[in-house]
Amino acid sequence: MEDFKKNWQIQHNWQLLFPVLGILILGYCSYRLADVIVGNINLFLVLIASVVIFSLLLRVTLFLFKKLEKKWILEYRWEMIRVFIVFSITGSSSVFIGKPIMALIGITKDNLNTTVYWILYITVGLIFYQFMLVFFGWLFGQFKFFWEFEKKMLGRIGFKKFLNQ
């Protein structure tokens, strides 16, 4: 355990919450993906597929940690997990918020061309994603990182003149 704490630069036991939460989220995503891929044929097959997908996703995640550790300026390595959690929660939330917003506006697949509907749905999701990224970043104690990330992203899509840099 001490090696794990040293590797992730964990100074206090409460910081272990983020690696545990990251593993739980990864496990849940693996199970959900396996359930979609395998279907409800057999619970044993779903569990086997979950373990395989979990190991693949864990390897990809650790690879991304190594690559992004040099690019993202964070004080401690365990904060990378916190950043990944914020990205996952924000992405999922923007999808869930998009549907009710589209329904509130009165836009459905039935009254609009499918292509136009999906373009509007993605646009609404991206707009709310920007706000939620900063909000969830603040909620998880990474406001500075996500505010800088947001300014960079908005600058790349043409809103540079509205940002103070």
mmCIF file of N, CA, C and O in Angstrom, residues 76-165:
data_model
loop_
_atom_site.group_PDB
_atom_site.id
_atom_site.type_symbol
_atom_site.label_atom_id
_atom_site.label_comp_id
_atom_site.label_asym_id
_atom_site.label_seq_id
_atom_site.Cartn_x
_atom_site.Cartn_y
_atom_site.Cartn_z
ATOM 1 N N TYR A 76 -0.109 16.842 -8.131
ATOM 2 C CA TYR A 76 0.109 15.450 -7.736
ATOM 3 C C TYR A 76 -0.465 14.508 -8.799
ATOM 4 O O TYR A 76 -1.392 14.857 -9.509
ATOM 5 N N ARG A 77 0.084 13.301 -8.848
ATOM 6 C CA ARG A 77 -0.387 12.317 -9.838
ATOM 7 C C ARG A 77 -1.815 11.868 -9.581
ATOM 8 O O ARG A 77 -2.563 11.604 -10.515
ATOM 9 N N TRP A 78 -2.231 11.778 -8.316
ATOM 10 C CA TRP A 78 -3.577 11.316 -8.020
ATOM 11 C C TRP A 78 -4.624 12.296 -8.554
ATOM 12 O O TRP A 78 -5.770 11.911 -8.777
ATOM 13 N N GLU A 79 -4.240 13.540 -8.788
ATOM 14 C CA GLU A 79 -5.172 14.523 -9.337
ATOM 15 C C GLU A 79 -5.562 14.187 -10.779
ATOM 16 O O GLU A 79 -6.614 14.610 -11.248
ATOM 17 N N MET A 80 -4.734 13.405 -11.452
ATOM 18 C CA MET A 80 -5.083 12.949 -12.802
ATOM 19 C C MET A 80 -6.375 12.121 -12.757
ATOM 20 O O MET A 80 -7.213 12.239 -13.645
ATOM 21 N N ILE A 81 -6.506 11.303 -11.738
ATOM 22 C CA ILE A 81 -7.707 10.490 -11.596
ATOM 23 C C ILE A 81 -8.912 11.396 -11.407
ATOM 24 O O ILE A 81 -9.967 11.185 -12.013
ATOM 25 N N ARG A 82 -8.740 12.420 -10.608
ATOM 26 C CA ARG A 82 -9.827 13.375 -10.363
ATOM 27 C C ARG A 82 -10.240 14.064 -11.661
ATOM 28 O O ARG A 82 -11.427 14.246 -11.926
ATOM 29 N N VAL A 83 -9.271 14.421 -12.480
ATOM 30 C CA VAL A 83 -9.556 15.063 -13.763
ATOM 31 C C VAL A 83 -10.314 14.104 -14.680
ATOM 32 O O VAL A 83 -11.298 14.491 -15.321
ATOM 33 N N PHE A 84 -9.881 12.856 -14.741
ATOM 34 C CA PHE A 84 -10.577 11.866 -15.562
ATOM 35 C C PHE A 84 -12.012 11.654 -15.080
ATOM 36 O O PHE A 84 -12.929 11.497 -15.886
ATOM 37 N N ILE A 85 -12.222 11.649 -13.772
ATOM 38 C CA ILE A 85 -13.565 11.485 -13.222
ATOM 39 C C ILE A 85 -14.447 12.662 -13.634
ATOM 40 O O ILE A 85 -15.600 12.481 -14.027
ATOM 41 N N VAL A 86 -13.897 13.871 -13.570
ATOM 42 C CA VAL A 86 -14.667 15.053 -13.972
ATOM 43 C C VAL A 86 -15.043 14.965 -15.443
ATOM 44 O O VAL A 86 -16.187 15.247 -15.821
ATOM 45 N N PHE A 87 -14.101 14.557 -16.298
ATOM 46 C CA PHE A 87 -14.418 14.416 -17.720
ATOM 47 C C PHE A 87 -15.519 13.371 -17.941
ATOM 48 O O PHE A 87 -16.426 13.580 -18.756
ATOM 49 N N SER A 88 -15.463 12.262 -17.221
ATOM 50 C CA SER A 88 -16.473 11.224 -17.429
ATOM 51 C C SER A 88 -17.849 11.670 -16.939
ATOM 52 O O SER A 88 -18.854 11.450 -17.621
ATOM 53 N N ILE A 89 -17.910 12.310 -15.795
ATOM 54 C CA ILE A 89 -19.192 12.783 -15.270
ATOM 55 C C ILE A 89 -19.766 13.871 -16.175
ATOM 56 O O ILE A 89 -20.964 13.884 -16.471
ATOM 57 N N THR A 90 -18.918 14.768 -16.640
ATOM 58 C CA THR A 90 -19.389 15.853 -17.496
ATOM 59 C C THR A 90 -19.909 15.322 -18.826
ATOM 60 O O THR A 90 -20.963 15.753 -19.299
ATOM 61 N N GLY A 91 -19.195 14.395 -19.436
ATOM 62 C CA GLY A 91 -19.642 13.839 -20.703
ATOM 63 C C GLY A 91 -20.967 13.124 -20.574
ATOM 64 O O GLY A 91 -21.871 13.314 -21.394
ATOM 65 N N SER A 92 -21.108 12.326 -19.543
ATOM 66 C CA SER A 92 -22.360 11.606 -19.325
ATOM 67 C C SER A 92 -23.503 12.569 -19.023
ATOM 68 O O SER A 92 -24.609 12.415 -19.530
ATOM 69 N N SER A 93 -23.231 13.565 -18.217
ATOM 70 C CA SER A 93 -24.269 14.526 -17.844
ATOM 71 C C SER A 93 -24.742 15.356 -19.027
ATOM 72 O O SER A 93 -25.929 15.660 -19.136
ATOM 73 N N SER A 94 -23.829 15.716 -19.911
ATOM 74 C CA SER A 94 -24.239 16.519 -21.065
ATOM 75 C C SER A 94 -25.166 15.731 -21.983
ATOM 76 O O SER A 94 -26.084 16.297 -22.584
ATOM 77 N N VAL A 95 -24.975 14.426 -22.063
ATOM 78 C CA VAL A 95 -25.873 13.585 -22.857
ATOM 79 C C VAL A 95 -27.247 13.518 -22.199
ATOM 80 O O VAL A 95 -28.277 13.628 -22.865
ATOM 81 N N PHE A 96 -27.278 13.349 -20.873
ATOM 82 C CA PHE A 96 -28.551 13.247 -20.164
ATOM 83 C C PHE A 96 -29.313 14.569 -20.138
ATOM 84 O O PHE A 96 -30.537 14.577 -20.125
ATOM 85 N N ILE A 97 -28.606 15.676 -20.115
ATOM 86 C CA ILE A 97 -29.261 16.986 -20.099
ATOM 87 C C ILE A 97 -29.764 17.352 -21.489
ATOM 88 O O ILE A 97 -30.770 18.043 -21.624
ATOM 89 N N GLY A 98 -29.112 16.884 -22.531
ATOM 90 C CA GLY A 98 -29.499 17.224 -23.896
ATOM 91 C C GLY A 98 -30.910 16.808 -24.245
ATOM 92 O O GLY A 98 -31.657 17.572 -24.867
ATOM 93 N N LYS A 99 -31.314 15.609 -23.857
ATOM 94 C CA LYS A 99 -32.655 15.112 -24.214
ATOM 95 C C LYS A 99 -33.783 15.964 -23.622
ATOM 96 O O LYS A 99 -34.686 16.375 -24.351
ATOM 97 N N PRO A 100 -33.767 16.251 -22.308
ATOM 98 C CA PRO A 100 -34.858 17.082 -21.775
ATOM 99 C C PRO A 100 -34.859 18.506 -22.351
ATOM 100 O O PRO A 100 -35.923 19.077 -22.560
ATOM 101 N N ILE A 101 -33.692 19.056 -22.617
ATOM 102 C CA ILE A 101 -33.620 20.402 -23.193
ATOM 103 C C ILE A 101 -34.241 20.394 -24.583
ATOM 104 O O ILE A 101 -35.013 21.295 -24.928
ATOM 105 N N MET A 102 -33.909 19.389 -25.372
ATOM 106 C CA MET A 102 -34.487 19.286 -26.715
ATOM 107 C C MET A 102 -36.009 19.111 -26.624
ATOM 108 O O MET A 102 -36.747 19.718 -27.412
ATOM 109 N N ALA A 103 -36.471 18.323 -25.686
ATOM 110 C CA ALA A 103 -37.917 18.131 -25.515
ATOM 111 C C ALA A 103 -38.588 19.420 -25.047
ATOM 112 O O ALA A 103 -39.692 19.741 -25.489
ATOM 113 N N LEU A 104 -37.912 20.159 -24.180
ATOM 114 C CA LEU A 104 -38.449 21.426 -23.686
ATOM 115 C C LEU A 104 -38.602 22.436 -24.817
ATOM 116 O O LEU A 104 -39.586 23.172 -24.866
ATOM 117 N N ILE A 105 -37.645 22.456 -25.718
ATOM 118 C CA ILE A 105 -37.705 23.344 -26.876
ATOM 119 C C ILE A 105 -38.780 22.878 -27.853
ATOM 120 O O ILE A 105 -39.323 23.663 -28.615
ATOM 121 N N GLY A 106 -39.093 21.592 -27.806
ATOM 122 C CA GLY A 106 -40.109 21.046 -28.699
ATOM 123 C C GLY A 106 -39.532 20.363 -29.921
ATOM 124 O O GLY A 106 -40.223 20.133 -30.902
ATOM 125 N N ILE A 107 -38.253 20.017 -29.839
ATOM 126 C CA ILE A 107 -37.587 19.352 -30.959
ATOM 127 C C ILE A 107 -37.531 17.854 -30.669
ATOM 128 O O ILE A 107 -36.994 17.436 -29.650
ATOM 129 N N THR A 108 -38.112 17.069 -31.560
ATOM 130 C CA THR A 108 -38.074 15.611 -31.436
ATOM 131 C C THR A 108 -37.665 15.009 -32.778
ATOM 132 O O THR A 108 -37.631 15.702 -33.791
ATOM 133 N N LYS A 109 -37.394 13.726 -32.765
ATOM 134 C CA LYS A 109 -37.057 13.027 -34.011
ATOM 135 C C LYS A 109 -38.262 12.979 -34.953
ATOM 136 O O LYS A 109 -38.094 12.882 -36.159
ATOM 137 N N ASP A 110 -39.450 13.039 -34.375
ATOM 138 C CA ASP A 110 -40.668 12.942 -35.175
ATOM 139 C C ASP A 110 -40.957 14.203 -35.989
ATOM 140 O O ASP A 110 -41.484 14.125 -37.087
ATOM 141 N N ASN A 111 -40.634 15.371 -35.432
ATOM 142 C CA ASN A 111 -40.973 16.608 -36.126
ATOM 143 C C ASN A 111 -39.792 17.271 -36.830
ATOM 144 O O ASN A 111 -39.890 18.422 -37.243
ATOM 145 N N LEU A 112 -38.692 16.555 -36.954
ATOM 146 C CA LEU A 112 -37.507 17.120 -37.589
ATOM 147 C C LEU A 112 -36.738 16.024 -38.313
ATOM 148 O O LEU A 112 -36.791 14.857 -37.918
ATOM 149 N N ASN A 113 -36.038 16.403 -39.339
ATOM 150 C CA ASN A 113 -35.178 15.474 -40.067
ATOM 151 C C ASN A 113 -34.183 14.865 -39.082
ATOM 152 O O ASN A 113 -33.643 15.560 -38.227
ATOM 153 N N THR A 114 -33.916 13.581 -39.206
ATOM 154 C CA THR A 114 -33.029 12.877 -38.273
ATOM 155 C C THR A 114 -31.639 13.497 -38.219
ATOM 156 O O THR A 114 -31.074 13.676 -37.138
ATOM 157 N N THR A 115 -31.083 13.855 -39.362
ATOM 158 C CA THR A 115 -29.741 14.451 -39.400
ATOM 159 C C THR A 115 -29.730 15.798 -38.687
ATOM 160 O O THR A 115 -28.830 16.073 -37.877
ATOM 161 N N VAL A 116 -30.713 16.620 -38.959
ATOM 162 C CA VAL A 116 -30.796 17.935 -38.310
ATOM 163 C C VAL A 116 -31.007 17.765 -36.808
ATOM 164 O O VAL A 116 -30.408 18.486 -35.999
ATOM 165 N N TYR A 117 -31.838 16.804 -36.426
ATOM 166 C CA TYR A 117 -32.074 16.536 -35.004
ATOM 167 C C TYR A 117 -30.760 16.208 -34.297
ATOM 168 O O TYR A 117 -30.475 16.758 -33.234
ATOM 169 N N TRP A 118 -29.972 15.300 -34.864
ATOM 170 C CA TRP A 118 -28.726 14.888 -34.207
ATOM 171 C C TRP A 118 -27.701 16.009 -34.187
ATOM 172 O O TRP A 118 -26.928 16.136 -33.228
ATOM 173 N N ILE A 119 -27.666 16.831 -35.217
ATOM 174 C CA ILE A 119 -26.752 17.989 -35.211
ATOM 175 C C ILE A 119 -27.143 18.947 -34.085
ATOM 176 O O ILE A 119 -26.281 19.424 -33.340
ATOM 177 N N LEU A 120 -28.444 19.218 -33.944
ATOM 178 C CA LEU A 120 -28.909 20.083 -32.855
ATOM 179 C C LEU A 120 -28.664 19.451 -31.488
ATOM 180 O O LEU A 120 -28.270 20.130 -30.538
ATOM 181 N N TYR A 121 -28.885 18.145 -31.384
ATOM 182 C CA TYR A 121 -28.670 17.432 -30.118
ATOM 183 C C TYR A 121 -27.205 17.513 -29.685
ATOM 184 O O TYR A 121 -26.902 17.795 -28.517
ATOM 185 N N ILE A 122 -26.300 17.307 -30.615
ATOM 186 C CA ILE A 122 -24.867 17.397 -30.311
ATOM 187 C C ILE A 122 -24.490 18.825 -29.967
ATOM 188 O O ILE A 122 -23.709 19.066 -29.035
ATOM 189 N N THR A 123 -25.049 19.793 -30.670
ATOM 190 C CA THR A 123 -24.759 21.197 -30.383
ATOM 191 C C THR A 123 -25.227 21.584 -28.982
ATOM 192 O O THR A 123 -24.481 22.219 -28.229
ATOM 193 N N VAL A 124 -26.454 21.199 -28.631
ATOM 194 C CA VAL A 124 -26.968 21.481 -27.285
ATOM 195 C C VAL A 124 -26.088 20.803 -26.242
ATOM 196 O O VAL A 124 -25.736 21.400 -25.217
ATOM 197 N N GLY A 125 -25.714 19.550 -26.482
ATOM 198 C CA GLY A 125 -24.839 18.828 -25.550
ATOM 199 C C GLY A 125 -23.496 19.515 -25.380
ATOM 200 O O GLY A 125 -22.987 19.637 -24.262
ATOM 201 N N LEU A 126 -22.910 20.000 -26.462
ATOM 202 C CA LEU A 126 -21.616 20.687 -26.384
ATOM 203 C C LEU A 126 -21.711 22.007 -25.631
ATOM 204 O O LEU A 126 -20.795 22.379 -24.892
ATOM 205 N N ILE A 127 -22.817 22.719 -25.821
ATOM 206 C CA ILE A 127 -22.988 23.989 -25.111
ATOM 207 C C ILE A 127 -23.063 23.745 -23.604
ATOM 208 O O ILE A 127 -22.367 24.399 -22.819
ATOM 209 N N PHE A 128 -23.878 22.778 -23.200
ATOM 210 C CA PHE A 128 -23.987 22.486 -21.771
ATOM 211 C C PHE A 128 -22.722 21.833 -21.229
ATOM 212 O O PHE A 128 -22.396 21.985 -20.050
ATOM 213 N N TYR A 129 -21.998 21.123 -22.073
ATOM 214 C CA TYR A 129 -20.736 20.497 -21.660
ATOM 215 C C TYR A 129 -19.754 21.556 -21.163
ATOM 216 O O TYR A 129 -19.064 21.352 -20.166
ATOM 217 N N GLN A 130 -19.702 22.696 -21.858
ATOM 218 C CA GLN A 130 -18.754 23.754 -21.484
ATOM 219 C C GLN A 130 -19.016 24.244 -20.061
ATOM 220 O O GLN A 130 -18.089 24.410 -19.268
ATOM 221 N N PHE A 131 -20.278 24.475 -19.749
ATOM 222 C CA PHE A 131 -20.633 24.967 -18.410
ATOM 223 C C PHE A 131 -20.424 23.900 -17.348
ATOM 224 O O PHE A 131 -19.903 24.178 -16.264
ATOM 225 N N MET A 132 -20.845 22.685 -17.661
ATOM 226 C CA MET A 132 -20.746 21.608 -16.676
ATOM 227 C C MET A 132 -19.301 21.212 -16.403
ATOM 228 O O MET A 132 -18.976 20.795 -15.292
ATOM 229 N N LEU A 133 -18.428 21.354 -17.390
ATOM 230 C CA LEU A 133 -17.022 21.007 -17.184
ATOM 231 C C LEU A 133 -16.415 21.883 -16.097
ATOM 232 O O LEU A 133 -15.746 21.390 -15.190
ATOM 233 N N VAL A 134 -16.679 23.174 -16.165
ATOM 234 C CA VAL A 134 -16.156 24.088 -15.145
ATOM 235 C C VAL A 134 -16.850 23.832 -13.804
ATOM 236 O O VAL A 134 -16.191 23.825 -12.753
ATOM 237 N N PHE A 135 -18.163 23.589 -13.830
ATOM 238 C CA PHE A 135 -18.893 23.341 -12.589
ATOM 239 C C PHE A 135 -18.389 22.085 -11.886
ATOM 240 O O PHE A 135 -18.082 22.118 -10.690
ATOM 241 N N PHE A 136 -18.312 20.959 -12.611
ATOM 242 C CA PHE A 136 -17.843 19.720 -11.985
ATOM 243 C C PHE A 136 -16.360 19.818 -11.615
ATOM 244 O O PHE A 136 -15.921 19.209 -10.646
ATOM 245 N N GLY A 137 -15.591 20.570 -12.393
ATOM 246 C CA GLY A 137 -14.197 20.817 -12.029
ATOM 247 C C GLY A 137 -14.106 21.533 -10.693
ATOM 248 O O GLY A 137 -13.287 21.191 -9.834
ATOM 249 N N TRP A 138 -14.968 22.535 -10.506
ATOM 250 C CA TRP A 138 -15.009 23.253 -9.235
ATOM 251 C C TRP A 138 -15.456 22.319 -8.109
ATOM 252 O O TRP A 138 -14.876 22.325 -7.017
ATOM 253 N N LEU A 139 -16.473 21.507 -8.388
ATOM 254 C CA LEU A 139 -17.008 20.593 -7.392
ATOM 255 C C LEU A 139 -15.943 19.600 -6.911
ATOM 256 O O LEU A 139 -15.903 19.251 -5.735
ATOM 257 N N PHE A 140 -15.069 19.170 -7.811
ATOM 258 C CA PHE A 140 -14.016 18.211 -7.465
ATOM 259 C C PHE A 140 -12.698 18.890 -7.107
ATOM 260 O O PHE A 140 -11.668 18.240 -7.005
ATOM 261 N N GLY A 141 -12.704 20.204 -6.947
ATOM 262 C CA GLY A 141 -11.505 20.913 -6.501
ATOM 263 C C GLY A 141 -10.466 21.149 -7.576
ATOM 264 O O GLY A 141 -9.297 21.350 -7.269
ATOM 265 N N GLN A 142 -10.860 21.133 -8.819
ATOM 266 C CA GLN A 142 -9.931 21.336 -9.929
ATOM 267 C C GLN A 142 -10.373 22.515 -10.802
ATOM 268 O O GLN A 142 -10.199 22.499 -12.010
ATOM 269 N N PHE A 143 -10.936 23.559 -10.191
ATOM 270 C CA PHE A 143 -11.472 24.679 -10.956
ATOM 271 C C PHE A 143 -10.402 25.327 -11.828
ATOM 272 O O PHE A 143 -10.629 25.583 -13.016
ATOM 273 N N LYS A 144 -9.242 25.597 -11.269
ATOM 274 C CA LYS A 144 -8.176 26.287 -12.018
ATOM 275 C C LYS A 144 -7.799 25.498 -13.272
ATOM 276 O O LYS A 144 -7.680 26.059 -14.363
ATOM 277 N N PHE A 145 -7.618 24.194 -13.123
ATOM 278 C CA PHE A 145 -7.250 23.353 -14.263
ATOM 279 C C PHE A 145 -8.317 23.419 -15.344
ATOM 280 O O PHE A 145 -8.020 23.619 -16.516
ATOM 281 N N PHE A 146 -9.583 23.263 -14.956
ATOM 282 C CA PHE A 146 -10.651 23.217 -15.952
ATOM 283 C C PHE A 146 -10.980 24.590 -16.525
ATOM 284 O O PHE A 146 -11.412 24.680 -17.668
ATOM 285 N N TRP A 147 -10.769 25.650 -15.755
ATOM 286 C CA TRP A 147 -10.986 26.981 -16.308
ATOM 287 C C TRP A 147 -9.941 27.263 -17.397
ATOM 288 O O TRP A 147 -10.273 27.776 -18.462
ATOM 289 N N GLU A 148 -8.695 26.896 -17.142
ATOM 290 C CA GLU A 148 -7.654 27.062 -18.166
ATOM 291 C C GLU A 148 -7.931 26.158 -19.373
ATOM 292 O O GLU A 148 -7.757 26.570 -20.515
ATOM 293 N N PHE A 149 -8.355 24.947 -19.126
ATOM 294 C CA PHE A 149 -8.702 24.007 -20.193
ATOM 295 C C PHE A 149 -9.844 24.561 -21.034
ATOM 296 O O PHE A 149 -9.827 24.495 -22.262
ATOM 297 N N GLU A 150 -10.843 25.116 -20.356
ATOM 298 C CA GLU A 150 -12.015 25.675 -21.038
ATOM 299 C C GLU A 150 -11.631 26.876 -21.902
ATOM 300 O O GLU A 150 -12.090 27.001 -23.043
ATOM 301 N N LYS A 151 -10.797 27.746 -21.373
ATOM 302 C CA LYS A 151 -10.371 28.912 -22.150
ATOM 303 C C LYS A 151 -9.603 28.481 -23.399
ATOM 304 O O LYS A 151 -9.804 29.036 -24.479
ATOM 305 N N LYS A 152 -8.777 27.464 -23.251
ATOM 306 C CA LYS A 152 -8.031 26.957 -24.398
ATOM 307 C C LYS A 152 -8.970 26.346 -25.439
ATOM 308 O O LYS A 152 -8.834 26.583 -26.643
ATOM 309 N N MET A 153 -9.962 25.569 -24.963
ATOM 310 C CA MET A 153 -10.898 24.928 -25.875
ATOM 311 C C MET A 153 -11.764 25.972 -26.588
ATOM 312 O O MET A 153 -11.968 25.883 -27.801
ATOM 313 N N LEU A 154 -12.267 26.960 -25.863
ATOM 314 C CA LEU A 154 -13.093 27.995 -26.480
ATOM 315 C C LEU A 154 -12.281 28.833 -27.466
ATOM 316 O O LEU A 154 -12.797 29.268 -28.493
ATOM 317 N N GLY A 155 -11.027 29.047 -27.151
ATOM 318 C CA GLY A 155 -10.162 29.763 -28.074
ATOM 319 C C GLY A 155 -9.973 29.019 -29.380
ATOM 320 O O GLY A 155 -9.923 29.619 -30.460
ATOM 321 N N ARG A 156 -9.901 27.709 -29.303
ATOM 322 C CA ARG A 156 -9.711 26.896 -30.513
ATOM 323 C C ARG A 156 -10.944 26.863 -31.407
ATOM 324 O O ARG A 156 -10.825 26.648 -32.603
ATOM 325 N N ILE A 157 -12.136 27.062 -30.819
ATOM 326 C CA ILE A 157 -13.329 27.021 -31.657
ATOM 327 C C ILE A 157 -13.805 28.424 -32.054
ATOM 328 O O ILE A 157 -14.887 28.572 -32.594
ATOM 329 N N GLY A 158 -12.970 29.444 -31.816
ATOM 330 C CA GLY A 158 -13.250 30.768 -32.355
ATOM 331 C C GLY A 158 -13.725 31.817 -31.377
ATOM 332 O O GLY A 158 -14.091 32.915 -31.789
ATOM 333 N N PHE A 159 -13.727 31.545 -30.095
ATOM 334 C CA PHE A 159 -14.168 32.529 -29.118
ATOM 335 C C PHE A 159 -12.995 33.191 -28.400
ATOM 336 O O PHE A 159 -13.162 33.725 -27.301
ATOM 337 N N LYS A 160 -11.836 33.197 -29.008
ATOM 338 C CA LYS A 160 -10.633 33.723 -28.382
ATOM 339 C C LYS A 160 -10.776 35.212 -28.055
ATOM 340 O O LYS A 160 -10.283 35.684 -27.038
ATOM 341 N N LYS A 161 -11.458 35.961 -28.927
ATOM 342 C CA LYS A 161 -11.571 37.406 -28.712
ATOM 343 C C LYS A 161 -12.440 37.753 -27.506
ATOM 344 O O LYS A 161 -12.355 38.849 -26.972
ATOM 345 N N PHE A 162 -13.270 36.815 -27.008
ATOM 346 C CA PHE A 162 -14.118 37.064 -25.857
ATOM 347 C C PHE A 162 -13.443 36.685 -24.537
ATOM 348 O O PHE A 162 -13.987 36.968 -23.470
ATOM 349 N N LEU A 163 -12.281 36.056 -24.613
ATOM 350 C CA LEU A 163 -11.598 35.579 -23.402
ATOM 351 C C LEU A 163 -10.442 36.501 -23.058
ATOM 352 O O LEU A 163 -9.715 36.966 -23.926
ATOM 353 N N ASN A 164 -10.245 36.744 -21.783
ATOM 354 C CA ASN A 164 -9.083 37.519 -21.338
ATOM 355 C C ASN A 164 -7.921 36.564 -21.149
ATOM 356 O O ASN A 164 -7.933 35.717 -20.294
ATOM 357 N N GLN A 165 -6.934 36.702 -22.025
ATOM 358 C CA GLN A 165 -5.784 35.792 -21.900
ATOM 359 C C GLN A 165 -4.509 36.555 -21.744
ATOM 360 O O GLN A 165 -4.261 37.596 -22.122
#
